[in-house]
Amino acid sequence: MPGDSGKRGCCRFSRLLVLFLSTLLVGITCQAWAADDAEAVNARLRERLADGVLHWGGDAEGGAPYQLRDPKDPARVIGFEVDLADALAEVLTRRLGKPITAEFVQYQWESLELGLLISKDFDCIISGYEITPVRKQAMLFTRPYYVYAEQLVVRHDDRRIHNLEDCRNFAVGTLAGSAAERLLNETGVREVVAFDGQVEPYLDLELGRLDAVLLDSIIALYYASSNAKLQYAGEPSHPGVYAIACRPEDADLSQALDEGLAELIRNGRLQTILRRWHLWNRDQAALAEGPNVVEHLRGMGFDADRQPLDPDAPAPADAVDIHVIAASAQMWTLDEYGRQLVKAAGMTVFLTVCSMATAVVLALPICLLRLYGPKLGQWFALGYVEFFRGIPLLLLLFVLYFGLPHYGIHLDAIGTAILGFGLNYAAYEAEIYRSAITSVPVGQWEAGRALGMTEATTFRRIIMPQALQTALGPMTNDFVALFKDTSLVSVIAVRELTKEYMILSRSSLKFFELGLLTAVLYLCMSVPLGYLSRYLERRFKSVR
């Protein structure tokens, strides 16, 4: 009947209306919850980055194109990862509504993981860091920001090696701890020579000490492609990716950086950075992923079929010179890099003086305890000397800086260096004091007693001045040795003279010139000590 039909239509309409309104309400609620969650994440990030600085760890000793010194200003660090960190800071600034700047933290590449997870010296790692299964268990990784491959390089006249399989019976150089080193070991190469830097393998290859070098393609681009003595062997192979690493408890920051990278990919900023550093290639299409893959592909310069939109696009106007290392060698003057070395020498002097003062103060009670203390004290002093004299300084620095935080004790890098050197050198100084004191004739003690002096007065007025004269020479030797030992502190992120030399020389390949100036600076620090020691010896003799 028409009336029933109208009622059924009205009921159907009502149900559809209720369903529509319910769906709309659920959608609005979900959007509100999502907005609340996003604002809550942003609030936590504002608190996390309260100082307005995103500290990122890297190693400028690694060189081009990651981080290196500017040919126009040796005090400034440049690199495609420097540009990337600055771009991410801009994204965070817009997102959080407060100014965020990216600050580079110099760190030994091999110690980056320890610096992030244990000493917490920076917020994230941006330094050609590969995603490996072991690292994924310890850290959070963002989406990749670069796709690399391994490139084999040989001497220009070498006809024996054409691919990785040909390397089995040869000596091949690479970077320690890198994916290339793991690949060489898995391939069964007879002799894998791992270096701490990426420049030295190519230098050794030129000199005939190695038969080939396997490193990431972007390293080969800057150090081998423009070298007439070297040539590529085969095509790049075994691709991998670089990503940003964060601490496991920093999920908000990791997510924000991940979303920041997605934005840089989508709006074409990452493509611009890569083109500026001559790093853009077809492999970068793999960076496009997720639901907006077509948009990401377009942002990276590819069409929906992952083909380049403009394969012959010229380099941008501000493109970096591919011969940036040679440019540094030509542009840097003695005045420019000399200032950097002198500044680093100031840190060396500071560490040496503070550490030696700590050692001298600690050594005297240890020596007296061993000579005149109770039996238990003598055993303690002997144990101290044998322990700190018997362990490597590097091990001690590592334990103090990366081991103590596990027990809630956090020391800064400079404090750790002074304490480590002080503890170690106190053992040597205590033995020098002991031998100097025991070398004073027993008759001197008897003379003091004959004059009515107490034991303490005799020691202070008669024994100690004579012992100090004997100890002065060995103590000066230790002081000079300490100047050189301070170079060890680069492993805990203290930049002193030797570390500065390594960074500057690998950014310019001026190993000899910079090395000569560095040696002169060390001599300027140590030679005056010898004159001071001889002057004091003469003064003591005249007093005596």
mmCIF file of N, CA, C and O in Angstrom, residues 11-68:
data_model
loop_
_atom_site.group_PDB
_atom_site.id
_atom_site.type_symbol
_atom_site.label_atom_id
_atom_site.label_comp_id
_atom_site.label_asym_id
_atom_site.label_seq_id
_atom_site.Cartn_x
_atom_site.Cartn_y
_atom_site.Cartn_z
ATOM 1 N N CYS A 11 11.487 5.260 7.332
ATOM 2 C CA CYS A 11 12.342 4.544 8.307
ATOM 3 C C CYS A 11 13.744 4.348 7.756
ATOM 4 O O CYS A 11 14.754 4.502 8.477
ATOM 5 N N ARG A 12 13.831 3.983 6.459
ATOM 6 C CA ARG A 12 15.133 3.767 5.846
ATOM 7 C C ARG A 12 15.974 5.061 5.862
ATOM 8 O O ARG A 12 17.146 5.058 6.160
ATOM 9 N N PHE A 13 15.250 6.139 5.561
ATOM 10 C CA PHE A 13 15.943 7.429 5.572
ATOM 11 C C PHE A 13 16.458 7.778 6.963
ATOM 12 O O PHE A 13 17.584 8.267 7.154
ATOM 13 N N SER A 14 15.601 7.439 7.966
ATOM 14 C CA SER A 14 16.006 7.744 9.348
ATOM 15 C C SER A 14 17.241 6.954 9.741
ATOM 16 O O SER A 14 18.166 7.464 10.374
ATOM 17 N N ARG A 15 17.226 5.632 9.336
ATOM 18 C CA ARG A 15 18.380 4.793 9.690
ATOM 19 C C ARG A 15 19.648 5.304 9.005
ATOM 20 O O ARG A 15 20.730 5.342 9.602
ATOM 21 N N LEU A 16 19.499 5.702 7.727
ATOM 22 C CA LEU A 16 20.682 6.215 7.016
ATOM 23 C C LEU A 16 21.186 7.505 7.654
ATOM 24 O O LEU A 16 22.407 7.726 7.770
ATOM 25 N N LEU A 17 20.211 8.313 8.088
ATOM 26 C CA LEU A 17 20.604 9.578 8.714
ATOM 27 C C LEU A 17 21.350 9.321 10.023
ATOM 28 O O LEU A 17 22.375 9.949 10.315
ATOM 29 N N VAL A 18 20.813 8.353 10.808
ATOM 30 C CA VAL A 18 21.473 8.018 12.084
ATOM 31 C C VAL A 18 22.864 7.472 11.826
ATOM 32 O O VAL A 18 23.852 7.818 12.513
ATOM 33 N N LEU A 19 22.949 6.594 10.788
ATOM 34 C CA LEU A 19 24.260 6.012 10.469
ATOM 35 C C LEU A 19 25.248 7.089 10.038
ATOM 36 O O LEU A 19 26.423 7.102 10.445
ATOM 37 N N PHE A 20 24.760 8.036 9.218
ATOM 38 C CA PHE A 20 25.626 9.113 8.744
ATOM 39 C C PHE A 20 26.114 9.992 9.902
ATOM 40 O O PHE A 20 27.299 10.307 10.022
ATOM 41 N N LEU A 21 25.143 10.317 10.778
ATOM 42 C CA LEU A 21 25.519 11.187 11.907
ATOM 43 C C LEU A 21 26.472 10.461 12.856
ATOM 44 O O LEU A 21 27.409 11.074 13.396
ATOM 45 N N SER A 22 26.235 9.141 13.035
ATOM 46 C CA SER A 22 27.125 8.378 13.922
ATOM 47 C C SER A 22 28.531 8.338 13.346
ATOM 48 O O SER A 22 29.530 8.528 14.061
ATOM 49 N N THR A 23 28.620 8.086 12.019
ATOM 50 C CA THR A 23 29.938 8.041 11.379
ATOM 51 C C THR A 23 30.650 9.377 11.469
ATOM 52 O O THR A 23 31.838 9.467 11.744
ATOM 53 N N LEU A 24 29.830 10.440 11.248
ATOM 54 C CA LEU A 24 30.411 11.789 11.324
ATOM 55 C C LEU A 24 30.926 12.083 12.729
ATOM 56 O O LEU A 24 32.016 12.632 12.917
ATOM 57 N N LEU A 25 30.133 11.646 13.725
ATOM 58 C CA LEU A 25 30.540 11.888 15.115
ATOM 59 C C LEU A 25 31.818 11.138 15.458
ATOM 60 O O LEU A 25 32.724 11.672 16.097
ATOM 61 N N VAL A 26 31.875 9.860 14.989
ATOM 62 C CA VAL A 26 33.080 9.063 15.254
ATOM 63 C C VAL A 26 34.298 9.694 14.585
ATOM 64 O O VAL A 26 35.382 9.787 15.162
ATOM 65 N N GLY A 27 34.092 10.165 13.338
ATOM 66 C CA GLY A 27 35.209 10.798 12.615
ATOM 67 C C GLY A 27 35.704 12.036 13.330
ATOM 68 O O GLY A 27 36.904 12.253 13.483
ATOM 69 N N ILE A 28 34.730 12.865 13.766
ATOM 70 C CA ILE A 28 35.124 14.099 14.467
ATOM 71 C C ILE A 28 35.849 13.765 15.764
ATOM 72 O O ILE A 28 36.871 14.373 16.125
ATOM 73 N N THR A 29 35.334 12.724 16.468
ATOM 74 C CA THR A 29 35.971 12.320 17.729
ATOM 75 C C THR A 29 37.397 11.832 17.491
ATOM 76 O O THR A 29 38.335 12.191 18.221
ATOM 77 N N CYS A 30 37.533 11.000 16.427
ATOM 78 C CA CYS A 30 38.880 10.475 16.132
ATOM 79 C C CYS A 30 39.838 11.612 15.774
ATOM 80 O O CYS A 30 41.001 11.629 16.187
ATOM 81 N N GLN A 31 39.313 12.578 14.982
ATOM 82 C CA GLN A 31 40.165 13.713 14.614
ATOM 83 C C GLN A 31 40.568 14.515 15.846
ATOM 84 O O GLN A 31 41.711 14.962 15.980
ATOM 85 N N ALA A 32 39.617 14.655 16.751
ATOM 86 C CA ALA A 32 39.910 15.407 17.976
ATOM 87 C C ALA A 32 40.966 14.672 18.806
ATOM 88 O O ALA A 32 41.890 15.278 19.349
ATOM 89 N N TRP A 33 40.812 13.325 18.891
ATOM 90 C CA TRP A 33 41.791 12.549 19.648
ATOM 91 C C TRP A 33 43.174 12.656 18.991
ATOM 92 O O TRP A 33 44.188 12.802 19.662
ATOM 93 N N ALA A 34 43.171 12.549 17.638
ATOM 94 C CA ALA A 34 44.453 12.635 16.925
ATOM 95 C C ALA A 34 45.107 13.996 17.155
ATOM 96 O O ALA A 34 46.318 14.108 17.364
ATOM 97 N N ALA A 35 44.269 15.050 17.117
ATOM 98 C CA ALA A 35 44.809 16.394 17.356
ATOM 99 C C ALA A 35 45.354 16.510 18.768
ATOM 100 O O ALA A 35 46.421 17.104 18.999
ATOM 101 N N ASP A 36 44.616 15.920 19.733
ATOM 102 C CA ASP A 36 45.080 15.954 21.121
ATOM 103 C C ASP A 36 46.412 15.208 21.252
ATOM 104 O O ASP A 36 47.336 15.661 21.939
ATOM 105 N N ASP A 37 46.489 14.016 20.576
ATOM 106 C CA ASP A 37 47.737 13.236 20.638
ATOM 107 C C ASP A 37 48.894 14.014 20.025
ATOM 108 O O ASP A 37 49.995 14.052 20.574
ATOM 109 N N ALA A 38 48.640 14.632 18.862
ATOM 110 C CA ALA A 38 49.699 15.394 18.195
ATOM 111 C C ALA A 38 50.163 16.552 19.066
ATOM 112 O O ALA A 38 51.364 16.814 19.180
ATOM 113 N N GLU A 39 49.211 17.230 19.702
ATOM 114 C CA GLU A 39 49.588 18.356 20.561
ATOM 115 C C GLU A 39 50.347 17.862 21.797
ATOM 116 O O GLU A 39 51.285 18.510 22.267
ATOM 117 N N ALA A 40 49.940 16.685 22.295
ATOM 118 C CA ALA A 40 50.649 16.126 23.457
ATOM 119 C C ALA A 40 52.092 15.776 23.078
ATOM 120 O O ALA A 40 53.033 16.026 23.850
ATOM 121 N N VAL A 41 52.276 15.190 21.873
ATOM 122 C CA VAL A 41 53.629 14.867 21.401
ATOM 123 C C VAL A 41 54.450 16.143 21.245
ATOM 124 O O VAL A 41 55.613 16.215 21.672
ATOM 125 N N ASN A 42 53.833 17.173 20.656
ATOM 126 C CA ASN A 42 54.554 18.440 20.471
ATOM 127 C C ASN A 42 54.922 19.069 21.813
ATOM 128 O O ASN A 42 56.001 19.659 21.953
ATOM 129 N N ALA A 43 54.023 18.937 22.789
ATOM 130 C CA ALA A 43 54.328 19.495 24.117
ATOM 131 C C ALA A 43 55.538 18.778 24.731
ATOM 132 O O ALA A 43 56.421 19.408 25.327
ATOM 133 N N ARG A 44 55.550 17.457 24.573
ATOM 134 C CA ARG A 44 56.704 16.702 25.111
ATOM 135 C C ARG A 44 57.981 17.076 24.363
ATOM 136 O O ARG A 44 59.056 17.165 24.960
ATOM 137 N N LEU A 45 57.872 17.293 23.041
ATOM 138 C CA LEU A 45 59.059 17.682 22.269
ATOM 139 C C LEU A 45 59.564 19.070 22.665
ATOM 140 O O LEU A 45 60.771 19.303 22.731
ATOM 141 N N ARG A 46 58.627 19.992 22.933
ATOM 142 C CA ARG A 46 59.058 21.332 23.374
ATOM 143 C C ARG A 46 59.836 21.223 24.679
ATOM 144 O O ARG A 46 60.828 21.910 24.883
ATOM 145 N N GLU A 47 59.359 20.342 25.555
ATOM 146 C CA GLU A 47 60.069 20.147 26.821
ATOM 147 C C GLU A 47 61.412 19.446 26.582
ATOM 148 O O GLU A 47 62.421 19.782 27.197
ATOM 149 N N ARG A 48 61.406 18.490 25.666
ATOM 150 C CA ARG A 48 62.640 17.738 25.359
ATOM 151 C C ARG A 48 63.709 18.655 24.753
ATOM 152 O O ARG A 48 64.898 18.504 25.035
ATOM 153 N N LEU A 49 63.280 19.587 23.904
ATOM 154 C CA LEU A 49 64.216 20.523 23.264
ATOM 155 C C LEU A 49 64.064 21.913 23.870
ATOM 156 O O LEU A 49 63.995 22.916 23.166
ATOM 157 N N ALA A 50 63.999 21.946 25.186
ATOM 158 C CA ALA A 50 63.752 23.218 25.876
ATOM 159 C C ALA A 50 64.850 24.241 25.613
ATOM 160 O O ALA A 50 64.586 25.449 25.605
ATOM 161 N N ASP A 51 66.083 23.778 25.378
ATOM 162 C CA ASP A 51 67.171 24.739 25.143
ATOM 163 C C ASP A 51 67.197 25.233 23.697
ATOM 164 O O ASP A 51 68.052 26.052 23.334
ATOM 165 N N GLY A 52 66.272 24.737 22.870
ATOM 166 C CA GLY A 52 66.191 25.207 21.493
ATOM 167 C C GLY A 52 67.288 24.700 20.590
ATOM 168 O O GLY A 52 67.527 25.280 19.525
ATOM 169 N N VAL A 53 67.953 23.618 20.987
ATOM 170 C CA VAL A 53 69.077 23.103 20.195
ATOM 171 C C VAL A 53 68.895 21.601 19.973
ATOM 172 O O VAL A 53 68.634 20.858 20.920
ATOM 173 N N LEU A 54 69.021 21.190 18.733
ATOM 174 C CA LEU A 54 69.067 19.769 18.396
ATOM 175 C C LEU A 54 70.547 19.400 18.236
ATOM 176 O O LEU A 54 71.199 19.775 17.261
ATOM 177 N N HIS A 55 71.101 18.695 19.230
ATOM 178 C CA HIS A 55 72.512 18.300 19.177
ATOM 179 C C HIS A 55 72.631 17.001 18.371
ATOM 180 O O HIS A 55 71.991 16.012 18.718
ATOM 181 N N TRP A 56 73.427 17.039 17.343
ATOM 182 C CA TRP A 56 73.585 15.817 16.539
ATOM 183 C C TRP A 56 75.071 15.444 16.476
ATOM 184 O O TRP A 56 75.936 16.294 16.339
ATOM 185 N N GLY A 57 75.346 14.160 16.598
ATOM 186 C CA GLY A 57 76.730 13.693 16.657
ATOM 187 C C GLY A 57 77.237 13.253 15.303
ATOM 188 O O GLY A 57 76.511 12.651 14.509
ATOM 189 N N GLY A 58 78.494 13.560 15.033
ATOM 190 C CA GLY A 58 79.162 13.142 13.804
ATOM 191 C C GLY A 58 80.659 13.282 13.979
ATOM 192 O O GLY A 58 81.131 13.687 15.043
ATOM 193 N N ASP A 59 81.407 12.923 12.948
ATOM 194 C CA ASP A 59 82.865 12.989 13.026
ATOM 195 C C ASP A 59 83.398 13.724 11.798
ATOM 196 O O ASP A 59 83.397 13.170 10.696
ATOM 197 N N ALA A 60 83.838 14.966 12.014
ATOM 198 C CA ALA A 60 84.364 15.757 10.897
ATOM 199 C C ALA A 60 85.659 15.167 10.354
ATOM 200 O O ALA A 60 86.102 15.540 9.269
ATOM 201 N N GLU A 61 86.269 14.260 11.126
ATOM 202 C CA GLU A 61 87.469 13.589 10.637
ATOM 203 C C GLU A 61 87.113 12.680 9.467
ATOM 204 O O GLU A 61 87.967 12.304 8.670
ATOM 205 N N GLY A 62 85.824 12.316 9.384
ATOM 206 C CA GLY A 62 85.372 11.449 8.296
ATOM 207 C C GLY A 62 85.530 12.098 6.937
ATOM 208 O O GLY A 62 85.796 11.436 5.945
ATOM 209 N N GLY A 63 85.359 13.411 6.869
ATOM 210 C CA GLY A 63 85.608 14.133 5.625
ATOM 211 C C GLY A 63 84.419 14.224 4.707
ATOM 212 O O GLY A 63 83.271 13.957 5.078
ATOM 213 N N ALA A 64 84.711 14.586 3.441
ATOM 214 C CA ALA A 64 83.670 14.813 2.437
ATOM 215 C C ALA A 64 82.995 13.491 2.052
ATOM 216 O O ALA A 64 83.635 12.452 2.033
ATOM 217 N N PRO A 65 81.698 13.590 1.721
ATOM 218 C CA PRO A 65 80.822 14.770 1.763
ATOM 219 C C PRO A 65 79.998 14.845 3.035
ATOM 220 O O PRO A 65 79.072 15.638 3.100
ATOM 221 N N TYR A 66 80.321 14.010 4.023
ATOM 222 C CA TYR A 66 79.496 13.949 5.239
ATOM 223 C C TYR A 66 79.652 15.234 6.066
ATOM 224 O O TYR A 66 78.734 16.023 6.198
ATOM 225 N N GLN A 67 80.837 15.381 6.672
ATOM 226 C CA GLN A 67 81.178 16.597 7.422
ATOM 227 C C GLN A 67 82.653 16.860 7.173
ATOM 228 O O GLN A 67 83.470 15.945 7.235
ATOM 229 N N LEU A 68 82.968 18.091 6.884
ATOM 230 C CA LEU A 68 84.360 18.479 6.646
ATOM 231 C C LEU A 68 84.502 19.962 6.910
ATOM 232 O O LEU A 68 83.506 20.677 7.039
#
